[in-house]
């Protein structure tokens, strides 16, 4: 299978059949080889720089009922919360003082944060921090809402597609949600000029080699500026509570393939990766990732934003998170940088 990895490195593309062959016939040797090449590509494109994003989880209310998610609508055990504008700005102030130049507002699809309220929040953040990038991760919206966010100053938008296979999508979500609709939102975001992020869960229930092939082909077609993948981790209050978690080695291999396929992509080593292994984020960087996302949310609410069980860093102050992350990256020959970390298009 090394020939397929070499082809992906040289041409950034594989056929459906080649992707299937590569994913279905892995070995420790092919995994290591892909990781080595991906690390070289990351070094070529971005050097030893690892970008930090300040994550602000500002609401855990959500209208959706996705079967894998701990803040799903029907989970009555969640302690719901919302941060107000001043709370969010205080997170930004703390983060700015620590060197963050990208803030990521992530939350459930919460109707309280309607278009007008979100536009006001975006403008307030951009007014106070005009040198910072602002990323939103608040789900599916109509095109006119996305446009209003963009015109207000939002720079980036994360919307993980979760799976590119429609039949698989239906097994993970209630019938009112659609994989086709998700993909359409991603294409709209790109059209409007957002630096756009997609991504899939690794090891989600019912995932197969065929569904993974669809994910890679979709991402190649979409050509997003950011891709976020992480292992599925079950949550005790969801229908998938007894499902097996995603596997570290799989996640690292897919990160490597994404770096080879999309050499300039902004590729996070996710908190979920750090949750399934103490050195998961370092391993992610050594497999081609170049972004980490320490948490700027107030400590008082962090345990309430539980998309999955066992999430790390829920008790740390932001300064502890960034200090720890700097040391972790230095130990593997990389360095945290404090610029915006824009896509190198």
mmCIF file of C-alpha atoms in Angstrom:
data_model
loop_
_atom_site.group_PDB
_atom_site.id
_atom_site.type_symbol
_atom_site.label_atom_id
_atom_site.label_comp_id
_atom_site.label_asym_id
_atom_site.label_seq_id
_atom_site.Cartn_x
_atom_site.Cartn_y
_atom_site.Cartn_z
ATOM 1 C CA UNK A 1 0.000 0.000 0.000
ATOM 2 C CA UNK A 2 3.014 2.283 0.127
ATOM 3 C CA UNK A 3 2.502 3.008 -3.549
ATOM 4 C CA UNK A 4 -0.897 4.549 -2.774
ATOM 5 C CA UNK A 5 0.621 6.663 -0.011
ATOM 6 C CA UNK A 6 3.366 7.777 -2.401
ATOM 7 C CA UNK A 7 0.749 8.669 -5.004
ATOM 8 C CA UNK A 8 -1.247 10.689 -2.477
ATOM 9 C CA UNK A 9 1.937 12.504 -1.459
ATOM 10 C CA UNK A 10 2.871 13.267 -5.062
ATOM 11 C CA UNK A 11 -0.537 14.053 -6.582
ATOM 12 C CA UNK A 12 -2.795 14.795 -3.543
ATOM 13 C CA UNK A 13 -5.390 12.477 -5.045
ATOM 14 C CA UNK A 14 -6.507 8.846 -5.154
ATOM 15 C CA UNK A 15 -9.353 7.101 -6.955
ATOM 16 C CA UNK A 16 -12.223 5.564 -5.008
ATOM 17 C CA UNK A 17 -10.713 2.119 -5.534
ATOM 18 C CA UNK A 18 -7.276 3.259 -4.377
ATOM 19 C CA UNK A 19 -8.674 4.854 -1.223
ATOM 20 C CA UNK A 20 -10.571 1.663 -0.473
ATOM 21 C CA UNK A 21 -7.473 -0.437 -0.973
ATOM 22 C CA UNK A 22 -5.385 1.819 1.233
ATOM 23 C CA UNK A 23 -7.933 1.946 4.050
ATOM 24 C CA UNK A 24 -8.766 -1.752 3.932
ATOM 25 C CA UNK A 25 -5.194 -3.069 3.811
ATOM 26 C CA UNK A 26 -3.305 -1.075 6.407
ATOM 27 C CA UNK A 27 -0.401 -2.267 8.489
ATOM 28 C CA UNK A 28 1.795 -0.754 11.183
ATOM 29 C CA UNK A 29 4.344 -0.131 8.450
ATOM 30 C CA UNK A 30 1.963 1.818 6.204
ATOM 31 C CA UNK A 31 0.663 3.807 9.186
ATOM 32 C CA UNK A 32 4.189 4.783 10.197
ATOM 33 C CA UNK A 33 5.164 5.624 6.622
ATOM 34 C CA UNK A 34 2.116 7.864 6.118
ATOM 35 C CA UNK A 35 2.791 9.622 9.409
ATOM 36 C CA UNK A 36 6.419 10.254 8.494
ATOM 37 C CA UNK A 37 5.489 11.777 5.117
ATOM 38 C CA UNK A 38 2.673 13.835 6.653
ATOM 39 C CA UNK A 39 5.051 15.269 9.237
ATOM 40 C CA UNK A 40 7.423 16.247 6.434
ATOM 41 C CA UNK A 41 4.589 17.979 4.549
ATOM 42 C CA UNK A 42 3.483 19.860 7.673
ATOM 43 C CA UNK A 43 7.087 20.961 8.217
ATOM 44 C CA UNK A 44 7.385 22.058 4.590
ATOM 45 C CA UNK A 45 4.174 24.094 4.660
ATOM 46 C CA UNK A 46 4.189 25.502 8.187
ATOM 47 C CA UNK A 47 7.575 24.717 9.717
ATOM 48 C CA UNK A 48 7.577 23.942 13.437
ATOM 49 C CA UNK A 49 4.714 26.380 14.105
ATOM 50 C CA UNK A 50 1.609 25.113 15.876
ATOM 51 C CA UNK A 51 -1.325 27.504 15.933
ATOM 52 C CA UNK A 52 -3.515 27.929 19.001
ATOM 53 C CA UNK A 53 -7.217 28.717 18.943
ATOM 54 C CA UNK A 54 -9.016 29.914 22.045
ATOM 55 C CA UNK A 55 -12.144 27.797 22.380
ATOM 56 C CA UNK A 56 -15.163 29.424 24.046
ATOM 57 C CA UNK A 57 -18.044 26.997 24.572
ATOM 58 C CA UNK A 58 -20.725 29.612 25.060
ATOM 59 C CA UNK A 59 -23.963 27.593 25.145
ATOM 60 C CA UNK A 60 -24.856 23.941 25.651
ATOM 61 C CA UNK A 61 -28.495 24.350 24.629
ATOM 62 C CA UNK A 62 -29.232 22.571 21.348
ATOM 63 C CA UNK A 63 -32.390 22.033 19.333
ATOM 64 C CA UNK A 64 -30.982 18.873 17.724
ATOM 65 C CA UNK A 65 -31.100 15.324 19.049
ATOM 66 C CA UNK A 66 -28.063 13.683 17.431
ATOM 67 C CA UNK A 67 -27.680 10.169 18.764
ATOM 68 C CA UNK A 68 -23.986 10.518 19.712
ATOM 69 C CA UNK A 69 -23.986 13.921 21.412
ATOM 70 C CA UNK A 70 -24.057 14.531 25.147
ATOM 71 C CA UNK A 71 -25.828 17.904 24.833
ATOM 72 C CA UNK A 72 -28.586 16.495 22.627
ATOM 73 C CA UNK A 73 -32.003 18.026 23.135
ATOM 74 C CA UNK A 74 -33.546 15.050 24.929
ATOM 75 C CA UNK A 75 -30.761 14.625 27.504
ATOM 76 C CA UNK A 76 -32.467 15.843 30.676
ATOM 77 C CA UNK A 77 -29.348 15.272 32.796
ATOM 78 C CA UNK A 78 -27.450 18.173 31.234
ATOM 79 C CA UNK A 79 -27.031 21.316 33.335
ATOM 80 C CA UNK A 80 -27.806 23.883 30.660
ATOM 81 C CA UNK A 81 -26.053 27.249 30.527
ATOM 82 C CA UNK A 82 -25.506 30.256 28.306
ATOM 83 C CA UNK A 83 -22.724 32.823 28.507
ATOM 84 C CA UNK A 84 -23.820 36.391 27.936
ATOM 85 C CA UNK A 85 -21.924 38.875 25.784
ATOM 86 C CA UNK A 86 -19.876 40.248 28.676
ATOM 87 C CA UNK A 87 -18.932 36.724 29.792
ATOM 88 C CA UNK A 88 -17.716 35.962 26.266
ATOM 89 C CA UNK A 89 -15.791 39.221 25.976
ATOM 90 C CA UNK A 90 -14.112 38.493 29.317
ATOM 91 C CA UNK A 91 -12.978 35.117 27.935
ATOM 92 C CA UNK A 92 -11.537 36.971 24.945
ATOM 93 C CA UNK A 93 -9.749 39.477 27.182
ATOM 94 C CA UNK A 94 -8.134 36.711 29.175
ATOM 95 C CA UNK A 95 -7.211 34.844 26.017
ATOM 96 C CA UNK A 96 -5.778 37.915 24.322
ATOM 97 C CA UNK A 97 -3.520 38.568 27.308
ATOM 98 C CA UNK A 98 -2.279 34.969 27.027
ATOM 99 C CA UNK A 99 -1.424 35.414 23.339
ATOM 100 C CA UNK A 100 -4.482 34.017 21.571
ATOM 101 C CA UNK A 101 -5.235 35.700 18.246
ATOM 102 C CA UNK A 102 -8.049 33.400 17.161
ATOM 103 C CA UNK A 103 -11.235 32.892 19.161
ATOM 104 C CA UNK A 104 -13.627 30.028 18.415
ATOM 105 C CA UNK A 105 -17.243 30.444 19.515
ATOM 106 C CA UNK A 106 -18.698 26.956 19.739
ATOM 107 C CA UNK A 107 -22.136 25.987 20.914
ATOM 108 C CA UNK A 108 -25.225 23.963 20.292
ATOM 109 C CA UNK A 109 -27.859 25.157 17.852
ATOM 110 C CA UNK A 110 -29.459 27.473 20.385
ATOM 111 C CA UNK A 111 -32.355 29.655 19.233
ATOM 112 C CA UNK A 112 -31.610 32.194 21.970
ATOM 113 C CA UNK A 113 -28.599 33.252 19.904
ATOM 114 C CA UNK A 114 -30.670 34.357 16.946
ATOM 115 C CA UNK A 115 -29.223 36.234 13.998
ATOM 116 C CA UNK A 116 -29.438 39.714 15.507
ATOM 117 C CA UNK A 117 -27.895 38.663 18.824
ATOM 118 C CA UNK A 118 -25.060 36.776 17.118
ATOM 119 C CA UNK A 119 -24.333 39.673 14.763
ATOM 120 C CA UNK A 120 -24.098 42.013 17.744
ATOM 121 C CA UNK A 121 -21.731 39.613 19.497
ATOM 122 C CA UNK A 122 -19.523 39.213 16.419
ATOM 123 C CA UNK A 123 -19.287 42.985 15.982
ATOM 124 C CA UNK A 124 -18.436 43.499 19.661
ATOM 125 C CA UNK A 125 -15.588 40.961 19.526
ATOM 126 C CA UNK A 126 -14.190 42.299 16.269
ATOM 127 C CA UNK A 127 -14.382 45.888 17.509
ATOM 128 C CA UNK A 128 -12.375 45.071 20.616
ATOM 129 C CA UNK A 129 -9.980 42.678 18.864
ATOM 130 C CA UNK A 130 -9.649 43.773 15.216
ATOM 131 C CA UNK A 131 -6.313 41.944 14.884
ATOM 132 C CA UNK A 132 -7.876 38.600 15.827
ATOM 133 C CA UNK A 133 -9.642 35.989 13.727
ATOM 134 C CA UNK A 134 -13.102 34.897 14.819
ATOM 135 C CA UNK A 135 -14.333 31.389 14.118
ATOM 136 C CA UNK A 136 -17.937 30.287 14.591
ATOM 137 C CA UNK A 137 -19.142 26.746 15.173
ATOM 138 C CA UNK A 138 -22.889 27.010 15.688
ATOM 139 C CA UNK A 139 -24.371 24.609 13.167
ATOM 140 C CA UNK A 140 -26.652 24.806 10.176
ATOM 141 C CA UNK A 141 -28.139 28.167 9.186
ATOM 142 C CA UNK A 142 -29.817 29.695 6.171
ATOM 143 C CA UNK A 143 -27.580 31.379 3.617
ATOM 144 C CA UNK A 144 -28.768 34.850 4.576
ATOM 145 C CA UNK A 145 -27.801 34.188 8.213
ATOM 146 C CA UNK A 146 -24.336 32.994 7.242
ATOM 147 C CA UNK A 147 -24.011 36.110 5.073
ATOM 148 C CA UNK A 148 -24.953 38.347 8.006
ATOM 149 C CA UNK A 149 -22.311 36.660 10.162
ATOM 150 C CA UNK A 150 -19.706 37.149 7.454
ATOM 151 C CA UNK A 151 -20.599 40.808 6.937
ATOM 152 C CA UNK A 152 -20.434 41.373 10.710
ATOM 153 C CA UNK A 153 -16.818 40.221 10.663
ATOM 154 C CA UNK A 154 -16.692 36.467 11.266
ATOM 155 C CA UNK A 155 -13.681 34.988 9.478
ATOM 156 C CA UNK A 156 -14.046 31.231 9.752
ATOM 157 C CA UNK A 157 -16.745 28.655 10.243
ATOM 158 C CA UNK A 158 -16.463 25.062 11.491
ATOM 159 C CA UNK A 159 -19.195 22.622 10.496
ATOM 160 C CA UNK A 160 -18.144 19.006 10.731
ATOM 161 C CA UNK A 161 -20.029 16.940 8.202
ATOM 162 C CA UNK A 162 -19.664 13.881 10.528
ATOM 163 C CA UNK A 163 -20.088 11.428 7.640
ATOM 164 C CA UNK A 164 -20.371 11.997 3.899
ATOM 165 C CA UNK A 165 -22.485 8.868 3.346
ATOM 166 C CA UNK A 166 -26.205 9.706 3.485
ATOM 167 C CA UNK A 167 -27.301 6.272 4.727
ATOM 168 C CA UNK A 168 -24.692 6.394 7.486
ATOM 169 C CA UNK A 169 -25.737 9.968 8.336
ATOM 170 C CA UNK A 170 -29.307 8.788 8.908
ATOM 171 C CA UNK A 171 -28.079 6.172 11.394
ATOM 172 C CA UNK A 172 -26.376 8.855 13.484
ATOM 173 C CA UNK A 173 -29.084 11.539 13.365
ATOM 174 C CA UNK A 174 -32.870 11.882 13.680
ATOM 175 C CA UNK A 175 -34.873 12.058 10.473
ATOM 176 C CA UNK A 176 -35.208 15.848 10.442
ATOM 177 C CA UNK A 177 -31.464 16.179 9.792
ATOM 178 C CA UNK A 178 -29.893 15.514 6.411
ATOM 179 C CA UNK A 179 -26.353 14.892 5.257
ATOM 180 C CA UNK A 180 -27.184 16.577 1.966
ATOM 181 C CA UNK A 181 -28.297 19.692 3.821
ATOM 182 C CA UNK A 182 -25.060 19.631 5.827
ATOM 183 C CA UNK A 183 -22.965 19.491 2.669
ATOM 184 C CA UNK A 184 -24.959 22.316 1.113
ATOM 185 C CA UNK A 185 -24.234 24.503 4.151
ATOM 186 C CA UNK A 186 -20.513 23.824 3.760
ATOM 187 C CA UNK A 187 -20.577 24.813 0.112
ATOM 188 C CA UNK A 188 -22.502 27.980 0.991
ATOM 189 C CA UNK A 189 -19.929 28.911 3.636
ATOM 190 C CA UNK A 190 -17.116 28.569 1.130
ATOM 191 C CA UNK A 191 -19.031 30.626 -1.419
ATOM 192 C CA UNK A 192 -19.492 33.435 1.113
ATOM 193 C CA UNK A 193 -15.757 33.640 1.735
ATOM 194 C CA UNK A 194 -15.450 31.948 5.106
ATOM 195 C CA UNK A 195 -12.362 29.922 5.814
ATOM 196 C CA UNK A 196 -14.422 26.758 6.076
ATOM 197 C CA UNK A 197 -13.891 23.657 8.189
ATOM 198 C CA UNK A 198 -15.469 20.224 7.772
ATOM 199 C CA UNK A 199 -14.597 16.863 9.296
ATOM 200 C CA UNK A 200 -15.776 13.435 10.372
ATOM 201 C CA UNK A 201 -15.884 11.219 13.440
ATOM 202 C CA UNK A 202 -13.449 8.328 13.509
ATOM 203 C CA UNK A 203 -14.982 5.031 14.581
ATOM 204 C CA UNK A 204 -18.555 6.266 14.819
ATOM 205 C CA UNK A 205 -21.221 3.542 15.034
ATOM 206 C CA UNK A 206 -21.898 1.847 11.683
ATOM 207 C CA UNK A 207 -18.814 3.389 10.056
ATOM 208 C CA UNK A 208 -17.294 1.175 7.357
ATOM 209 C CA UNK A 209 -14.405 1.383 4.938
ATOM 210 C CA UNK A 210 -16.906 2.432 2.273
ATOM 211 C CA UNK A 211 -18.224 5.332 4.376
ATOM 212 C CA UNK A 212 -14.667 6.459 5.113
ATOM 213 C CA UNK A 213 -13.863 6.472 1.406
ATOM 214 C CA UNK A 214 -16.848 8.793 0.919
ATOM 215 C CA UNK A 215 -15.449 11.104 3.594
ATOM 216 C CA UNK A 216 -12.064 11.424 1.909
ATOM 217 C CA UNK A 217 -13.578 11.912 -1.543
ATOM 218 C CA UNK A 218 -15.983 14.550 -0.228
ATOM 219 C CA UNK A 219 -13.196 16.448 1.522
ATOM 220 C CA UNK A 220 -11.078 16.363 -1.618
ATOM 221 C CA UNK A 221 -13.983 17.809 -3.609
ATOM 222 C CA UNK A 222 -14.864 20.443 -0.990
ATOM 223 C CA UNK A 223 -11.221 21.468 -0.505
ATOM 224 C CA UNK A 224 -11.842 23.118 2.882
ATOM 225 C CA UNK A 225 -9.310 25.334 4.618
ATOM 226 C CA UNK A 226 -9.773 23.392 7.866
ATOM 227 C CA UNK A 227 -10.546 19.758 8.651
ATOM 228 C CA UNK A 228 -11.383 18.555 12.144
ATOM 229 C CA UNK A 229 -11.468 14.842 12.830
ATOM 230 C CA UNK A 230 -11.445 13.072 16.148
ATOM 231 C CA UNK A 231 -12.369 9.713 17.621
ATOM 232 C CA UNK A 232 -15.970 8.947 18.482
ATOM 233 C CA UNK A 233 -16.249 8.773 22.274
ATOM 234 C CA UNK A 234 -19.503 7.534 23.757
ATOM 235 C CA UNK A 235 -21.595 9.478 26.253
ATOM 236 C CA UNK A 236 -23.548 7.707 28.986
ATOM 237 C CA UNK A 237 -26.773 9.631 28.313
ATOM 238 C CA UNK A 238 -27.096 8.878 24.583
ATOM 239 C CA UNK A 239 -28.418 5.933 22.538
ATOM 240 C CA UNK A 240 -24.795 5.092 21.696
ATOM 241 C CA UNK A 241 -23.718 4.781 25.331
ATOM 242 C CA UNK A 242 -22.567 1.184 24.877
ATOM 243 C CA UNK A 243 -20.809 1.629 21.525
ATOM 244 C CA UNK A 244 -17.043 1.175 21.252
ATOM 245 C CA UNK A 245 -14.930 4.313 21.068
ATOM 246 C CA UNK A 246 -12.849 5.300 18.073
ATOM 247 C CA UNK A 247 -9.276 4.033 17.902
ATOM 248 C CA UNK A 248 -6.164 6.161 18.320
ATOM 249 C CA UNK A 249 -4.201 4.502 15.504
ATOM 250 C CA UNK A 250 -7.067 5.008 13.049
ATOM 251 C CA UNK A 251 -7.335 8.709 13.912
ATOM 252 C CA UNK A 252 -3.593 9.251 13.491
ATOM 253 C CA UNK A 253 -3.546 7.459 10.136
ATOM 254 C CA UNK A 254 -6.472 9.493 8.795
ATOM 255 C CA UNK A 255 -4.835 12.722 9.992
ATOM 256 C CA UNK A 256 -1.745 11.757 8.019
ATOM 257 C CA UNK A 257 -3.765 11.022 4.889
ATOM 258 C CA UNK A 258 -5.548 14.368 5.190
ATOM 259 C CA UNK A 259 -2.233 16.215 5.426
ATOM 260 C CA UNK A 260 -0.989 14.410 2.313
ATOM 261 C CA UNK A 261 -4.232 15.042 0.405
ATOM 262 C CA UNK A 262 -4.649 18.692 1.506
ATOM 263 C CA UNK A 263 -1.077 19.866 2.209
ATOM 264 C CA UNK A 264 -1.952 23.403 3.331
ATOM 265 C CA UNK A 265 -4.987 22.495 5.429
ATOM 266 C CA UNK A 266 -5.327 23.706 9.015
ATOM 267 C CA UNK A 267 -5.603 20.420 10.890
ATOM 268 C CA UNK A 268 -6.325 20.286 14.638
ATOM 269 C CA UNK A 269 -5.080 17.708 17.093
ATOM 270 C CA UNK A 270 -8.380 17.621 18.960
ATOM 271 C CA UNK A 271 -9.297 17.466 22.620
ATOM 272 C CA UNK A 272 -10.985 14.125 21.902
ATOM 273 C CA UNK A 273 -7.637 12.782 20.708
ATOM 274 C CA UNK A 274 -6.083 13.919 23.980
ATOM 275 C CA UNK A 275 -8.949 12.272 25.849
ATOM 276 C CA UNK A 276 -8.356 8.767 24.490
ATOM 277 C CA UNK A 277 -4.581 8.926 25.063
ATOM 278 C CA UNK A 278 -2.497 11.118 27.409
ATOM 279 C CA UNK A 279 -0.192 12.070 24.522
ATOM 280 C CA UNK A 280 -2.877 12.006 21.852
ATOM 281 C CA UNK A 281 -2.456 15.609 20.784
ATOM 282 C CA UNK A 282 1.325 15.285 20.487
ATOM 283 C CA UNK A 283 0.816 12.141 18.404
ATOM 284 C CA UNK A 284 -1.654 14.071 16.263
ATOM 285 C CA UNK A 285 0.921 16.784 15.541
ATOM 286 C CA UNK A 286 3.480 14.112 14.698
ATOM 287 C CA UNK A 287 0.924 12.748 12.209
ATOM 288 C CA UNK A 288 0.517 16.083 10.426
ATOM 289 C CA UNK A 289 -1.738 18.229 12.614
ATOM 290 C CA UNK A 290 -0.790 21.879 13.158
ATOM 291 C CA UNK A 291 -3.538 23.350 15.355
ATOM 292 C CA UNK A 292 -4.447 22.906 19.034
ATOM 293 C CA UNK A 293 -7.440 24.449 20.769
ATOM 294 C CA UNK A 294 -7.037 25.152 24.490
ATOM 295 C CA UNK A 295 -10.219 26.006 26.337
ATOM 296 C CA UNK A 296 -10.965 29.620 27.290
ATOM 297 C CA UNK A 297 -14.425 28.872 28.682
ATOM 298 C CA UNK A 298 -14.992 29.773 32.337
ATOM 299 C CA UNK A 299 -14.025 26.826 34.530
ATOM 300 C CA UNK A 300 -17.473 26.954 36.150
ATOM 301 C CA UNK A 301 -19.177 25.786 32.930
ATOM 302 C CA UNK A 302 -16.610 23.484 31.367
ATOM 303 C CA UNK A 303 -17.940 20.274 32.899
ATOM 304 C CA UNK A 304 -21.382 21.170 31.532
ATOM 305 C CA UNK A 305 -20.201 21.140 27.911
ATOM 306 C CA UNK A 306 -19.792 17.380 27.671
ATOM 307 C CA UNK A 307 -20.261 16.154 24.116
ATOM 308 C CA UNK A 308 -18.706 12.855 25.240
ATOM 309 C CA UNK A 309 -17.584 11.260 28.503
ATOM 310 C CA UNK A 310 -14.170 11.803 30.087
ATOM 311 C CA UNK A 311 -13.303 15.113 28.420
ATOM 312 C CA UNK A 312 -9.938 16.463 29.573
ATOM 313 C CA UNK A 313 -8.999 19.938 30.877
ATOM 314 C CA UNK A 314 -12.425 20.687 32.357
ATOM 315 C CA UNK A 315 -10.899 21.970 35.594
ATOM 316 C CA UNK A 316 -7.901 23.898 34.273
ATOM 317 C CA UNK A 317 -7.589 27.649 34.115
ATOM 318 C CA UNK A 318 -6.852 28.969 30.618
ATOM 319 C CA UNK A 319 -3.333 29.941 31.643
ATOM 320 C CA UNK A 320 -2.709 26.365 32.813
ATOM 321 C CA UNK A 321 -3.997 25.005 29.496
ATOM 322 C CA UNK A 322 -1.726 27.183 27.386
ATOM 323 C CA UNK A 323 1.311 26.643 29.613
ATOM 324 C CA UNK A 324 0.839 22.896 29.458
ATOM 325 C CA UNK A 325 0.326 22.989 25.694
ATOM 326 C CA UNK A 326 3.510 24.994 25.118
ATOM 327 C CA UNK A 327 5.552 22.477 27.071
ATOM 328 C CA UNK A 328 3.956 19.531 25.288
ATOM 329 C CA UNK A 329 4.702 20.976 21.852
ATOM 330 C CA UNK A 330 8.277 21.902 22.775
ATOM 331 C CA UNK A 331 8.961 18.313 23.814
ATOM 332 C CA UNK A 332 8.207 17.139 20.257
ATOM 333 C CA UNK A 333 10.241 19.867 18.548
ATOM 334 C CA UNK A 334 7.396 22.282 17.795
ATOM 335 C CA UNK A 335 6.440 25.691 19.127
ATOM 336 C CA UNK A 336 3.183 27.438 19.850
ATOM 337 C CA UNK A 337 2.838 30.692 17.922
ATOM 338 C CA UNK A 338 0.460 33.535 18.691
ATOM 339 C CA UNK A 339 -0.443 34.873 15.249
ATOM 340 C CA UNK A 340 -3.856 34.346 13.666
ATOM 341 C CA UNK A 341 -2.661 31.253 11.828
ATOM 342 C CA UNK A 342 -4.572 31.848 8.617
ATOM 343 C CA UNK A 343 -4.819 29.305 5.827
ATOM 344 C CA UNK A 344 -1.915 29.449 3.397
ATOM 345 C CA UNK A 345 -3.949 29.522 0.208
#
